[in-house]
Amino acid sequence: MPKKVSSRPPIQLDIWKADGSFWKFFKEHYYLDLPHPPCAEYFVGTVDGELVCHLAVTPLFTAKAYRATRLVVMPEWQGAGVGTQFLNFVMQYHLEGNGRKGYKYHTFFHTSHPQLCGYLRNSKLWRQTSAKLHGDNKLRSMKSMQRTCKPIGGGKKMKAGYGGHFRAVQGFKYLGVGTTDSEKSIQNERKI
């Protein structure tokens, strides 16, 4: 006799604009150890008062955009779909002009998480903008930073550099709900 499969119950995710102090609860689940992003707005998602997800959004006004970073979904909530809904809500919030300075800018997001990349690549709300499938040369980055930071005290003492890892980082742009970009994307997908 076949088993009856029931759908999962709906999850009520409450989204809050917060300050950077909530990061300490999510930090151990993030793969990088970096200082707070400059000028960031922070968002947390809760279910029944339990911290579930975190995201920071920084302005990139020289590029007429925002950049989302530090998306963390607590391990016990991963795979339930709350992270993608949370990310889409915060991106739409900024696209509608609710972010810093009230600009209605698109948001860029980079990730190396394979399942998240798959979701974003196949969503009508997102468009993939880049894919770097190998790491950078950390020594070359360090030398460049030493040259660049010399006037402000970095010089030869600086040991920092980016790269040296083999993460496959992919970039995406949030198109949004009801925007011409997303409508064009939907129409193009129907043609294929």
Short mmCIF file of C-alpha atoms in Angstrom, two decimals:
data_model
loop_
_atom_site.label_atom_id
_atom_site.label_comp_id
_atom_site.label_asym_id
_atom_site.label_seq_id
_atom_site.Cartn_x
_atom_site.Cartn_y
_atom_site.Cartn_z
CA MET A 1 0.00 0.00 0.00
CA PRO A 2 1.53 3.38 -1.02
CA LYS A 3 2.36 5.81 1.73
CA LYS A 4 0.67 9.15 1.81
CA VAL A 5 3.10 12.07 1.52
CA SER A 6 2.01 15.25 3.20
CA SER A 7 3.34 18.70 2.40
CA ARG A 8 5.49 20.41 4.97
CA PRO A 9 3.78 22.98 7.18
CA PRO A 10 4.21 26.65 6.27
CA ILE A 11 7.06 28.48 8.02
CA GLN A 12 6.44 32.02 9.28
CA LEU A 13 9.76 33.85 8.81
CA ASP A 14 9.93 37.28 10.44
CA ILE A 15 12.55 39.60 8.96
CA TRP A 16 14.14 42.35 11.04
CA LYS A 17 16.52 45.16 10.21
CA ALA A 18 19.20 44.92 12.89
CA ASP A 19 22.65 46.18 13.72
CA GLY A 20 25.98 44.36 13.38
CA SER A 21 25.81 42.94 16.90
CA PHE A 22 23.78 39.92 15.74
CA TRP A 23 26.70 38.72 13.62
CA LYS A 24 28.30 37.03 16.65
CA PHE A 25 25.50 34.43 16.64
CA PHE A 26 26.12 33.52 12.98
CA LYS A 27 29.89 34.00 12.66
CA GLU A 28 30.90 30.41 13.46
CA HIS A 29 28.76 29.18 10.54
CA TYR A 30 30.38 31.51 7.98
CA TYR A 31 33.34 30.28 5.93
CA LEU A 32 35.41 33.51 6.05
CA ASP A 33 36.73 35.56 8.95
CA LEU A 34 36.53 39.18 7.85
CA PRO A 35 35.83 42.51 9.57
CA HIS A 36 32.35 44.04 9.34
CA PRO A 37 31.58 45.32 5.85
CA PRO A 38 31.63 49.13 5.71
CA CYS A 39 28.32 51.03 5.77
CA ALA A 40 26.31 47.80 5.89
CA GLU A 41 22.66 47.37 6.72
CA TYR A 42 22.05 44.11 8.57
CA PHE A 43 19.00 41.85 8.41
CA VAL A 44 18.08 38.80 10.48
CA GLY A 45 15.29 36.29 10.03
CA THR A 46 13.57 34.58 12.94
CA VAL A 47 11.02 31.80 13.32
CA ASP A 48 9.10 31.91 16.60
CA GLY A 49 11.84 34.14 18.04
CA GLU A 50 14.67 31.76 17.05
CA LEU A 51 17.50 33.24 14.98
CA VAL A 52 17.46 31.53 11.58
CA CYS A 53 19.30 33.65 8.98
CA HIS A 54 21.52 36.71 8.55
CA LEU A 55 22.46 39.02 5.66
CA ALA A 56 24.44 42.25 5.27
CA VAL A 57 23.89 44.67 2.39
CA THR A 58 26.46 47.32 1.51
CA PRO A 59 26.17 50.20 -0.94
CA LEU A 60 28.14 50.19 -4.18
CA PHE A 61 26.97 53.65 -5.23
CA THR A 62 29.84 54.10 -7.70
CA ALA A 63 28.35 51.14 -9.59
CA LYS A 64 24.74 52.21 -8.92
CA ALA A 65 24.12 48.99 -7.03
CA TYR A 66 24.11 47.25 -3.67
CA ARG A 67 26.13 44.20 -2.65
CA ALA A 68 24.73 41.48 -0.41
CA THR A 69 27.14 39.49 1.71
CA ARG A 70 27.32 37.22 4.75
CA LEU A 71 24.26 35.16 4.05
CA VAL A 72 24.14 32.57 6.81
CA VAL A 73 21.34 30.11 7.47
CA MET A 74 21.65 28.20 10.73
CA PRO A 75 22.47 24.52 10.06
CA GLU A 76 19.18 23.17 11.43
CA TRP A 77 17.26 25.40 8.97
CA GLN A 78 19.29 24.69 5.83
CA GLY A 79 17.30 23.06 3.05
CA ALA A 80 13.93 24.34 4.28
CA GLY A 81 13.85 27.19 1.75
CA VAL A 82 13.95 30.00 4.30
CA GLY A 83 17.37 31.26 3.14
CA THR A 84 16.34 31.86 -0.46
CA GLN A 85 13.04 33.48 0.54
CA PHE A 86 14.92 35.68 3.03
CA LEU A 87 17.50 36.66 0.40
CA ASN A 88 14.80 37.46 -2.20
CA PHE A 89 12.81 39.57 0.28
CA VAL A 90 15.82 41.69 1.29
CA MET A 91 16.86 42.13 -2.36
CA GLN A 92 13.34 43.24 -3.33
CA TYR A 93 13.30 45.62 -0.34
CA HIS A 94 16.39 47.36 -1.73
CA LEU A 95 15.17 47.31 -5.34
CA GLU A 96 12.00 49.12 -4.23
CA GLY A 97 14.09 51.96 -2.75
CA ASN A 98 13.92 51.03 0.92
CA GLY A 99 17.69 50.69 1.35
CA ARG A 100 20.29 53.31 2.18
CA LYS A 101 19.62 56.68 0.52
CA GLY A 102 16.38 55.34 -0.98
CA TYR A 103 18.04 54.31 -4.23
CA LYS A 104 16.18 51.75 -6.35
CA TYR A 105 19.28 49.79 -7.29
CA HIS A 106 19.82 46.15 -8.13
CA THR A 107 21.85 44.03 -5.73
CA PHE A 108 24.76 41.75 -6.56
CA PHE A 109 25.47 38.59 -4.58
CA HIS A 110 28.40 36.17 -4.78
CA THR A 111 28.45 32.64 -3.43
CA SER A 112 30.32 29.39 -3.75
CA HIS A 113 27.55 27.21 -2.29
CA PRO A 114 26.60 24.70 -5.04
CA GLN A 115 22.90 24.34 -4.14
CA LEU A 116 22.44 28.10 -3.74
CA CYS A 117 24.17 28.69 -7.09
CA GLY A 118 21.80 26.19 -8.68
CA TYR A 119 18.75 27.93 -7.22
CA LEU A 120 19.93 31.41 -8.28
CA ARG A 121 20.91 30.24 -11.76
CA ASN A 122 17.44 28.75 -12.33
CA SER A 123 15.37 31.49 -10.70
CA LYS A 124 13.59 34.05 -12.86
CA LEU A 125 14.43 36.66 -10.21
CA TRP A 126 18.20 36.34 -10.68
CA ARG A 127 20.71 36.51 -13.54
CA GLN A 128 24.19 35.05 -13.33
CA THR A 129 26.85 37.70 -13.99
CA SER A 130 30.12 35.87 -13.33
CA ALA A 131 31.67 32.49 -12.60
CA LYS A 132 35.23 32.08 -11.40
CA LEU A 133 35.86 28.40 -11.03
CA HIS A 134 39.38 28.56 -9.61
CA GLY A 135 41.33 30.45 -6.94
CA ASP A 136 43.52 33.53 -7.24
CA ASN A 137 47.25 33.89 -6.77
CA LYS A 138 47.62 35.03 -3.15
CA LEU A 139 51.27 36.10 -3.53
CA ARG A 140 50.45 38.37 -6.49
CA SER A 141 47.56 39.87 -4.50
CA MET A 142 49.82 40.47 -1.48
CA LYS A 143 52.46 42.25 -3.59
CA SER A 144 49.79 44.43 -5.19
CA MET A 145 48.39 45.37 -1.77
CA GLN A 146 51.90 46.20 -0.49
CA ARG A 147 52.42 48.61 -3.42
CA THR A 148 48.98 50.14 -3.05
CA CYS A 149 49.01 50.52 0.73
CA LYS A 150 52.55 51.92 1.02
CA PRO A 151 51.41 55.54 1.36
CA ILE A 152 49.10 54.69 4.28
CA GLY A 153 51.52 52.56 6.27
CA GLY A 154 51.09 49.07 4.80
CA GLY A 155 54.30 48.66 2.86
CA LYS A 156 56.49 45.56 3.20
CA LYS A 157 55.03 44.73 6.63
CA MET A 158 51.67 43.83 5.15
CA LYS A 159 51.13 40.05 4.93
CA ALA A 160 47.50 40.13 3.79
CA GLY A 161 46.38 38.94 0.38
CA TYR A 162 43.30 37.50 -1.27
CA GLY A 163 43.24 34.16 -3.00
CA GLY A 164 45.19 31.01 -2.44
CA HIS A 165 41.98 29.02 -2.25
CA PHE A 166 40.10 27.01 -4.80
CA ARG A 167 36.54 28.23 -4.22
CA ALA A 168 34.31 28.39 -7.27
CA VAL A 169 32.77 31.83 -6.74
CA GLN A 170 29.75 32.74 -8.85
CA GLY A 171 28.10 36.16 -9.07
CA PHE A 172 24.41 36.97 -9.51
CA LYS A 173 22.29 40.09 -10.00
CA TYR A 174 18.84 40.34 -8.47
CA LEU A 175 16.35 41.32 -11.19
CA GLY A 176 13.32 41.59 -8.93
CA VAL A 177 9.61 41.00 -9.07
CA GLY A 178 7.78 42.96 -11.74
CA THR A 179 10.85 44.66 -13.21
CA THR A 180 11.47 44.87 -16.93
CA ASP A 181 14.67 42.83 -16.53
CA SER A 182 12.81 39.96 -14.85
CA GLU A 183 9.95 40.12 -17.36
CA LYS A 184 12.47 39.95 -20.25
CA SER A 185 14.19 37.04 -18.50
CA ILE A 186 10.88 35.21 -18.12
CA GLN A 187 10.00 35.84 -21.78
CA ASN A 188 13.44 34.62 -22.95
CA GLU A 189 13.13 31.47 -20.83
CA ARG A 190 9.75 30.71 -22.43
CA LYS A 191 11.32 30.96 -25.91
CA ILE A 192 13.96 28.35 -25.10
#
